[in-house]
Amino acid sequence: YWSVDSNVDRKKDYPQIVEAADFLKNEELVAFPTETVYGLGASALSDAAVSKIFAAKGRPADNPLIVHISSVEQLELLTENIPETAVLLMNKFWPGPLTLILNKKTNAVSSLVTAGLNTVAVRMPDHPVALSLIEAAEVPVAAPSANKSGKPSPTSASHVLDDLAGLIGGVVDGGPTGVGVESTVIDCTAEVPVILRPGGVSKEEIKEVIGNVEQDPALIGSKAAPKSPGMKYRHYAPVAPLFLTDGNQEWIQGLIDQKRSSGLKVGILAPRESASFYKADAVAVCGSRRDLGSVAQSLYQALRSFDEKNLDLIYAEVYPVKGVGAAIMNRLEKAAAHRRITQEK
Ligand code: TXA
Ligand code: MG
């Protein structure tokens, strides 16, 4: 466990960073903060190291990992035939919460990283600790979110330890993450780039840069098979079953009262504006409806908080599917396994 002040500028010779980087060089796992969520890092060049990621997380082997880089020079090692649209996106959004799917250079990284695909997912995170660590490790770093498979992604070092203590080399604690949901994943090998996972960079922002972008139709409100392997698994879910509730507060309180009167313990996930209105066994607050970024930031922390409350079910308010709202609703839909109760008008 290494604690690093995330205010420090990129310092690859910071003693804690050097020590953590040595673990990566020695094919061990190190969890570290990024601007989105904590990642569980391993040298992307080592089969031995990467296989430890799948073991620690309980991650299916057919779900490929994102390779994290600290400079665009590292791209040459990993990819070839980078399309013009990808260059535009990198210039605009890197470092930042955007992952590009590109053509993989043969034998560039461990084939475990790409789950046998001929493409590779790459991103440059916008976090001084992440960038320093990758620089000090002197290798591209494969890193999924540092949670047990199926659980909400970790937005603090303590979430990482809750899930993975004893299973990893260590965690670099750089404080809570900023964006709160994972990076947007965009397939740049298609003629028109396709968003495979909505995330920290919105579709609207991407459109402004490259004009035309498509979205995997499986992403929102659909059970069709998604193109990104990871999106087919149940994910982001608290222990108790979660239901999206699309209606006003009085109606939602009615649902809660009904369940509680039959002896069930009920949780509700709501933004600051309505949280104080609810009477339930657990009320988790996630940001403010007026700022969807603040909802994204505290979403996973709020979902995790339900697990210690021993609930029978959880209700969650819904949000507009625009800007980062697309990522919020994608994660909530998955956490709810698409269960939704809608108020009759
Ligand atoms: O914000 C993030 O992206 C965080 C931080 C740690 O960087 N990482 C993260 O990784 O969320 P993970 O493994 O939880 O999600 C990676 C997603 C999965 O849905 C995976 O299937 C997809 O990216 N992916 C990776 N390589 C791919 C490829 N070659 N083609 C299609 N999808 C790919
Ligand atoms: Mg994940």
Short mmCIF file of C-alpha atoms and ligand atoms in Angstrom, two decimals:
data_model
loop_
_atom_site.label_atom_id
_atom_site.label_comp_id
_atom_site.label_asym_id
_atom_site.label_seq_id
_atom_site.Cartn_x
_atom_site.Cartn_y
_atom_site.Cartn_z
CA TYR A 1 0.00 0.00 0.00
CA TRP A 2 1.53 3.27 -1.15
CA SER A 3 -0.06 6.62 -0.41
CA VAL A 4 0.71 9.32 -2.97
CA ASP A 5 -0.54 12.88 -2.92
CA SER A 6 -2.34 13.22 -6.24
CA ASN A 7 -1.49 16.92 -6.29
CA VAL A 8 2.15 16.09 -6.99
CA ASP A 9 3.02 16.74 -10.57
CA ARG A 10 4.18 13.83 -12.68
CA LYS A 11 7.05 12.56 -10.58
CA LYS A 12 8.36 9.26 -11.77
CA ASP A 13 11.18 9.39 -9.20
CA TYR A 14 8.78 9.77 -6.26
CA PRO A 15 9.86 6.90 -3.93
CA GLN A 16 6.41 5.30 -3.69
CA ILE A 17 6.04 5.44 -7.49
CA VAL A 18 9.46 3.84 -7.99
CA GLU A 19 8.59 1.04 -5.59
CA ALA A 20 5.20 0.40 -7.20
CA ALA A 21 6.81 0.48 -10.67
CA ASP A 22 9.31 -2.16 -9.50
CA PHE A 23 6.37 -4.45 -8.71
CA LEU A 24 5.11 -3.97 -12.28
CA LYS A 25 8.59 -4.67 -13.68
CA ASN A 26 8.67 -7.86 -11.59
CA GLU A 27 5.40 -9.04 -13.18
CA GLU A 28 3.31 -8.28 -10.07
CA LEU A 29 -0.08 -6.49 -9.95
CA VAL A 30 -0.40 -2.86 -8.83
CA ALA A 31 -3.71 -1.01 -8.49
CA PHE A 32 -3.52 2.70 -9.24
CA PRO A 33 -5.80 5.72 -9.61
CA THR A 34 -6.83 7.11 -12.98
CA GLU A 35 -9.21 10.02 -13.59
CA THR A 36 -12.08 7.57 -14.17
CA VAL A 37 -11.77 4.64 -11.71
CA TYR A 38 -8.91 2.68 -10.12
CA GLY A 39 -7.17 0.27 -12.49
CA LEU A 40 -5.48 -3.06 -11.74
CA GLY A 41 -2.19 -2.84 -13.62
CA ALA A 42 0.24 -5.41 -14.99
CA SER A 43 2.97 -5.25 -17.61
CA ALA A 44 1.13 -5.63 -20.93
CA LEU A 45 4.19 -7.42 -22.32
CA SER A 46 4.15 -10.29 -19.82
CA ASP A 47 1.85 -13.32 -20.07
CA ALA A 48 2.67 -14.20 -16.47
CA ALA A 49 1.72 -10.76 -15.18
CA VAL A 50 -1.45 -10.41 -17.26
CA SER A 51 -2.74 -13.84 -16.29
CA LYS A 52 -2.60 -12.70 -12.64
CA ILE A 53 -5.14 -9.95 -13.46
CA PHE A 54 -7.69 -12.49 -14.70
CA ALA A 55 -7.10 -14.68 -11.65
CA ALA A 56 -7.37 -11.86 -9.07
CA LYS A 57 -10.54 -10.37 -10.58
CA GLY A 58 -12.21 -13.66 -11.49
CA ARG A 59 -12.45 -12.20 -14.99
CA PRO A 60 -13.53 -14.34 -17.97
CA ALA A 61 -10.56 -14.89 -20.32
CA ASP A 62 -12.55 -13.76 -23.38
CA ASN A 63 -12.79 -10.19 -22.03
CA PRO A 64 -9.82 -8.12 -23.32
CA LEU A 65 -7.99 -5.42 -21.33
CA ILE A 66 -7.20 -1.77 -22.00
CA VAL A 67 -3.50 -0.95 -22.45
CA HIS A 68 -2.54 2.27 -20.68
CA ILE A 69 0.26 4.45 -22.06
CA SER A 70 2.00 7.60 -20.85
CA SER A 71 3.22 8.91 -24.21
CA VAL A 72 2.03 8.66 -27.82
CA GLU A 73 5.42 7.19 -28.78
CA GLN A 74 4.34 3.96 -27.03
CA LEU A 75 1.56 3.66 -29.63
CA GLU A 76 4.08 2.57 -32.27
CA LEU A 77 4.90 -0.45 -30.17
CA LEU A 78 1.25 -1.52 -30.01
CA THR A 79 -0.59 -0.55 -33.16
CA GLU A 80 -0.34 -0.03 -36.91
CA ASN A 81 -2.43 1.70 -39.60
CA ILE A 82 -3.84 4.30 -37.21
CA PRO A 83 -6.79 5.94 -38.99
CA GLU A 84 -7.08 9.73 -39.30
CA THR A 85 -10.21 9.83 -37.11
CA ALA A 86 -8.27 8.15 -34.29
CA VAL A 87 -5.53 10.79 -34.53
CA LEU A 88 -8.13 13.56 -34.27
CA LEU A 89 -9.64 11.91 -31.19
CA MET A 90 -6.26 11.43 -29.48
CA ASN A 91 -5.27 15.02 -30.14
CA LYS A 92 -8.49 16.26 -28.62
CA PHE A 93 -9.13 13.89 -25.71
CA TRP A 94 -5.77 12.46 -24.57
CA PRO A 95 -4.79 12.30 -21.84
CA GLY A 96 -8.40 11.59 -20.87
CA PRO A 97 -11.30 9.15 -20.49
CA LEU A 98 -11.37 7.85 -24.08
CA THR A 99 -10.21 4.35 -25.10
CA LEU A 100 -9.49 3.72 -28.77
CA ILE A 101 -9.78 0.28 -30.38
CA LEU A 102 -6.99 0.11 -32.99
CA ASN A 103 -5.33 -2.51 -35.19
CA LYS A 104 -2.94 -4.53 -33.09
CA LYS A 105 0.66 -4.93 -34.19
CA THR A 106 1.51 -8.63 -34.39
CA ASN A 107 3.08 -9.96 -31.19
CA ALA A 108 3.04 -6.47 -29.69
CA VAL A 109 1.44 -7.35 -26.37
CA SER A 110 0.58 -10.54 -24.53
CA SER A 111 -2.28 -12.21 -26.45
CA LEU A 112 -4.05 -12.55 -23.08
CA VAL A 113 -4.46 -8.75 -23.11
CA THR A 114 -6.41 -8.78 -26.35
CA ALA A 115 -8.22 -12.09 -25.71
CA GLY A 116 -6.98 -13.29 -29.09
CA LEU A 117 -8.49 -10.36 -31.06
CA ASN A 118 -6.49 -8.60 -33.79
CA THR A 119 -7.37 -5.24 -32.25
CA VAL A 120 -6.04 -3.59 -29.10
CA ALA A 121 -7.70 -1.08 -26.75
CA VAL A 122 -5.43 1.85 -25.80
CA ARG A 123 -5.82 4.89 -23.59
CA MET A 124 -3.69 7.59 -21.99
CA PRO A 125 -5.17 8.35 -18.56
CA ASP A 126 -5.37 11.92 -17.30
CA HIS A 127 -3.95 11.38 -13.82
CA PRO A 128 -0.47 12.34 -12.61
CA VAL A 129 -0.08 9.17 -10.52
CA ALA A 130 -1.10 6.88 -13.39
CA LEU A 131 1.15 8.66 -15.89
CA SER A 132 4.14 8.67 -13.51
CA LEU A 133 3.69 5.00 -12.71
CA ILE A 134 3.53 3.95 -16.38
CA GLU A 135 6.56 6.12 -17.15
CA ALA A 136 8.54 4.66 -14.25
CA ALA A 137 7.54 1.08 -15.15
CA GLU A 138 8.84 1.67 -18.69
CA VAL A 139 6.21 -0.65 -20.16
CA PRO A 140 2.64 -0.22 -21.41
CA VAL A 141 0.34 -1.21 -18.55
CA ALA A 142 -2.68 -3.47 -19.10
CA ALA A 143 -5.37 -2.52 -16.60
CA PRO A 144 -9.03 -3.34 -16.15
CA SER A 145 -10.99 -1.66 -13.37
CA ALA A 146 -9.62 -2.88 -10.00
CA ASN A 147 -12.80 -4.57 -8.75
CA LYS A 148 -13.90 -8.17 -8.50
CA SER A 149 -15.68 -9.03 -11.76
CA GLY A 150 -19.35 -8.08 -11.53
CA LYS A 151 -18.93 -5.48 -8.76
CA PRO A 152 -19.08 -1.70 -9.25
CA SER A 153 -15.72 -0.26 -10.28
CA PRO A 154 -13.59 1.21 -7.46
CA THR A 155 -13.41 4.97 -7.12
CA SER A 156 -11.15 4.91 -4.05
CA ALA A 157 -8.22 2.83 -2.79
CA SER A 158 -10.40 1.42 0.00
CA HIS A 159 -12.85 -0.01 -2.58
CA VAL A 160 -9.88 -1.76 -4.21
CA LEU A 161 -8.81 -3.27 -0.90
CA ASP A 162 -12.40 -4.32 -0.08
CA ASP A 163 -12.38 -6.45 -3.25
CA LEU A 164 -8.75 -7.47 -3.77
CA ALA A 165 -6.74 -7.25 -0.52
CA GLY A 166 -4.33 -10.18 -0.36
CA LEU A 167 -4.71 -10.93 -4.08
CA ILE A 168 -2.51 -8.15 -5.50
CA GLY A 169 0.98 -6.70 -5.02
CA GLY A 170 -0.34 -3.40 -3.73
CA VAL A 171 -2.35 -0.26 -4.37
CA VAL A 172 -1.17 3.29 -4.95
CA ASP A 173 -3.62 5.52 -3.10
CA GLY A 174 -4.07 8.81 -4.93
CA GLY A 175 -7.39 9.74 -3.32
CA PRO A 176 -10.87 9.47 -4.82
CA THR A 177 -11.18 9.52 -8.62
CA GLY A 178 -12.75 12.46 -10.46
CA VAL A 179 -14.89 11.23 -13.35
CA GLY A 180 -16.29 8.24 -11.47
CA VAL A 181 -17.38 6.14 -14.46
CA GLU A 182 -15.05 4.34 -16.88
CA SER A 183 -13.65 5.66 -20.14
CA THR A 184 -15.68 5.73 -23.34
CA VAL A 185 -14.60 2.85 -25.60
CA ILE A 186 -14.69 3.66 -29.32
CA ASP A 187 -13.87 1.26 -32.16
CA CYS A 188 -11.78 3.22 -34.66
CA THR A 189 -11.20 0.27 -36.99
CA ALA A 190 -14.70 0.63 -38.46
CA GLU A 191 -15.33 2.95 -41.45
CA VAL A 192 -17.45 5.13 -39.15
CA PRO A 193 -16.17 4.83 -35.55
CA VAL A 194 -18.54 3.02 -33.18
CA ILE A 195 -18.99 3.72 -29.46
CA LEU A 196 -18.86 0.33 -27.74
CA ARG A 197 -19.14 1.65 -24.18
CA PRO A 198 -20.41 5.12 -23.19
CA GLY A 199 -18.17 6.78 -20.59
CA GLY A 200 -16.35 9.91 -19.51
CA VAL A 201 -16.26 11.47 -23.00
CA SER A 202 -19.77 11.93 -24.41
CA LYS A 203 -21.05 11.03 -27.87
CA GLU A 204 -21.89 14.71 -28.35
CA GLU A 205 -18.26 15.72 -27.66
CA ILE A 206 -16.95 13.04 -30.04
CA LYS A 207 -19.33 14.20 -32.78
CA GLU A 208 -17.92 17.70 -32.54
CA VAL A 209 -14.46 16.34 -33.40
CA ILE A 210 -15.10 13.68 -36.06
CA GLY A 211 -18.59 14.57 -37.30
CA ASN A 212 -19.97 11.10 -37.62
CA VAL A 213 -20.07 8.44 -34.92
CA GLU A 214 -22.24 5.39 -34.40
CA GLN A 215 -23.22 3.60 -31.23
CA ASP A 216 -23.46 -0.12 -30.61
CA PRO A 217 -27.28 -0.58 -30.54
CA ALA A 218 -26.89 -3.10 -27.70
CA LEU A 219 -25.84 -0.35 -25.29
CA ILE A 220 -29.03 1.15 -23.92
CA GLY A 221 -32.36 -0.47 -23.19
CA SER A 222 -31.62 -3.54 -25.27
CA LYS A 223 -30.55 -7.10 -24.61
CA ALA A 224 -28.90 -7.64 -28.02
CA ALA A 225 -25.34 -9.04 -27.93
CA PRO A 226 -22.89 -6.15 -27.56
CA LYS A 227 -19.76 -5.85 -29.74
CA SER A 228 -17.43 -5.19 -26.84
CA PRO A 229 -16.87 -8.49 -25.05
CA GLY A 230 -17.00 -6.91 -21.59
CA MET A 231 -20.43 -5.38 -22.08
CA LYS A 232 -22.21 -8.72 -22.14
CA TYR A 233 -21.55 -9.52 -18.51
CA ARG A 234 -23.71 -8.47 -15.54
CA HIS A 235 -21.81 -5.69 -13.94
CA TYR A 236 -21.82 -2.79 -11.55
CA ALA A 237 -24.38 -4.56 -9.40
CA PRO A 238 -24.92 -4.33 -5.64
CA VAL A 239 -25.81 -7.56 -3.84
CA ALA A 240 -29.56 -6.82 -3.53
CA PRO A 241 -31.59 -6.72 -6.78
CA LEU A 242 -31.92 -3.23 -8.20
CA PHE A 243 -34.91 -1.79 -10.08
CA LEU A 244 -34.98 1.42 -12.08
CA THR A 245 -37.98 3.51 -11.11
CA ASP A 246 -39.15 5.96 -13.75
CA GLY A 247 -41.67 8.25 -12.09
CA ASN A 248 -42.08 11.03 -9.55
CA GLN A 249 -40.95 10.93 -5.90
CA GLU A 250 -44.42 10.37 -4.41
CA TRP A 251 -44.97 7.37 -6.65
CA ILE A 252 -41.52 5.94 -5.84
CA GLN A 253 -42.17 6.43 -2.10
CA GLY A 254 -45.42 4.50 -2.63
CA LEU A 255 -43.45 1.57 -4.07
CA ILE A 256 -41.05 1.70 -1.12
CA ASP A 257 -43.89 1.80 1.44
CA GLN A 258 -45.61 -1.16 -0.20
CA LYS A 259 -42.50 -3.36 0.05
CA ARG A 260 -41.63 -2.23 3.56
CA SER A 261 -45.15 -2.96 4.81
CA SER A 262 -44.62 -6.57 3.75
CA GLY A 263 -41.47 -6.71 5.86
CA LEU A 264 -38.82 -6.14 3.18
CA LYS A 265 -35.79 -3.89 3.62
CA VAL A 266 -35.66 -1.34 0.83
CA GLY A 267 -32.88 0.99 -0.38
CA ILE A 268 -33.19 3.99 -2.68
CA LEU A 269 -30.52 5.64 -4.83
CA ALA A 270 -31.29 9.29 -5.45
CA PRO A 271 -29.64 12.63 -6.16
CA ARG A 272 -29.33 15.31 -3.50
CA GLU A 273 -32.52 17.11 -4.65
CA SER A 274 -34.79 14.22 -3.70
CA ALA A 275 -32.77 12.09 -1.26
CA SER A 276 -34.09 13.87 1.85
CA PHE A 277 -37.66 13.27 0.68
CA TYR A 278 -37.44 9.47 0.90
CA LYS A 279 -38.18 7.26 3.91
CA ALA A 280 -36.45 3.91 3.40
CA ASP A 281 -34.05 1.49 5.11
CA ALA A 282 -31.12 3.01 3.24
CA VAL A 283 -30.89 6.19 1.19
CA ALA A 284 -27.72 6.57 -0.93
CA VAL A 285 -27.08 10.03 -2.33
CA CYS A 286 -25.32 10.41 -5.67
CA GLY A 287 -24.56 13.97 -6.69
CA SER A 288 -26.98 16.54 -7.97
CA ARG A 289 -29.47 16.18 -10.81
CA ARG A 290 -28.41 19.63 -12.01
CA ASP A 291 -24.86 18.34 -12.66
CA LEU A 292 -24.78 14.83 -14.14
CA GLY A 293 -20.99 14.81 -13.75
CA SER A 294 -21.50 14.83 -9.98
CA VAL A 295 -23.90 11.87 -10.28
CA ALA A 296 -21.28 9.91 -12.27
CA GLN A 297 -18.61 10.78 -9.71
CA SER A 298 -20.44 9.24 -6.76
CA LEU A 299 -22.51 6.54 -8.52
CA TYR A 300 -20.30 3.53 -7.70
CA GLN A 301 -19.58 4.67 -4.16
CA ALA A 302 -23.37 4.93 -3.64
CA LEU A 303 -24.03 1.49 -5.17
CA ARG A 304 -21.31 -0.06 -3.01
CA SER A 305 -22.74 1.53 0.15
CA PHE A 306 -25.89 -0.63 -0.13
CA ASP A 307 -23.94 -3.86 0.34
CA GLU A 308 -23.37 -3.40 4.07
CA LYS A 309 -27.08 -2.65 4.68
CA ASN A 310 -28.50 -6.13 4.15
CA LEU A 311 -31.30 -4.99 1.85
CA ASP A 312 -33.91 -7.07 0.01
CA LEU A 313 -34.21 -4.69 -2.91
CA ILE A 314 -33.07 -1.31 -4.17
CA TYR A 315 -34.84 1.31 -6.25
CA ALA A 316 -32.97 3.88 -8.33
CA GLU A 317 -34.13 7.08 -9.98
CA VAL A 318 -33.38 7.46 -13.70
CA TYR A 319 -31.49 10.24 -15.53
CA PRO A 320 -31.60 11.81 -19.00
CA VAL A 321 -29.52 9.85 -21.54
CA LYS A 322 -27.40 12.76 -22.74
CA GLY A 323 -23.81 13.81 -22.10
CA VAL A 324 -22.37 11.69 -19.29
CA GLY A 325 -25.99 10.66 -18.55
CA ALA A 326 -25.55 8.02 -21.30
CA ALA A 327 -22.79 6.36 -19.24
CA ILE A 328 -24.75 6.67 -15.99
CA MET A 329 -27.86 5.05 -17.49
CA ASN A 330 -25.82 2.34 -19.24
CA ARG A 331 -24.30 1.33 -15.87
CA LEU A 332 -27.63 1.57 -14.01
CA GLU A 333 -29.40 -0.50 -16.70
CA LYS A 334 -26.76 -3.19 -16.29
CA ALA A 335 -26.84 -3.04 -12.50
CA ALA A 336 -30.62 -3.48 -12.76
CA ALA A 337 -30.34 -6.23 -15.40
CA HIS A 338 -32.74 -3.96 -17.36
CA ARG A 339 -35.52 -4.20 -14.74
CA ARG A 340 -37.55 -0.99 -14.89
CA ILE A 341 -40.84 0.05 -13.32
CA THR A 342 -42.58 2.95 -15.06
CA GLN A 343 -45.26 5.17 -13.53
CA GLU A 344 -48.48 5.23 -15.51
CA LYS A 345 -49.23 8.68 -16.84
O1 TXA B 1 -11.76 4.00 -17.40
C1 TXA B 1 -11.41 2.88 -17.76
O2 TXA B 1 -11.49 2.49 -18.94
C2 TXA B 1 -10.84 1.94 -16.69
C3 TXA B 1 -9.55 2.54 -16.19
C4 TXA B 1 -8.84 1.65 -15.22
O3 TXA B 1 -8.72 2.87 -17.27
N1 TXA B 1 -10.63 0.63 -17.21
C5 TXA B 1 -11.67 -0.21 -17.51
O4 TXA B 1 -11.27 -1.47 -17.96
O5 TXA B 1 -12.83 0.10 -17.38
P1 TXA B 1 -12.27 -2.70 -18.03
O6 TXA B 1 -11.41 -3.88 -18.31
O7 TXA B 1 -13.10 -2.75 -16.83
O8 TXA B 1 -13.11 -2.43 -19.33
C6 TXA B 1 -12.52 -2.52 -20.62
C7 TXA B 1 -13.59 -2.62 -21.67
C8 TXA B 1 -14.30 -3.96 -21.63
O9 TXA B 1 -15.69 -3.75 -21.89
C9 TXA B 1 -13.63 -4.72 -22.78
O10 TXA B 1 -14.44 -5.73 -23.31
C10 TXA B 1 -13.35 -3.61 -23.77
O11 TXA B 1 -12.97 -2.52 -22.98
N2 TXA B 1 -12.27 -3.94 -24.71
C11 TXA B 1 -10.95 -4.09 -24.43
N3 TXA B 1 -10.26 -4.43 -25.56
C12 TXA B 1 -11.17 -4.49 -26.57
C13 TXA B 1 -11.09 -4.79 -27.95
N4 TXA B 1 -9.93 -5.10 -28.54
N5 TXA B 1 -12.24 -4.74 -28.67
C14 TXA B 1 -13.42 -4.44 -28.10
N6 TXA B 1 -13.56 -4.12 -26.78
C15 TXA B 1 -12.46 -4.17 -26.02
MG MG B 2 -14.52 -3.14 -15.43
#
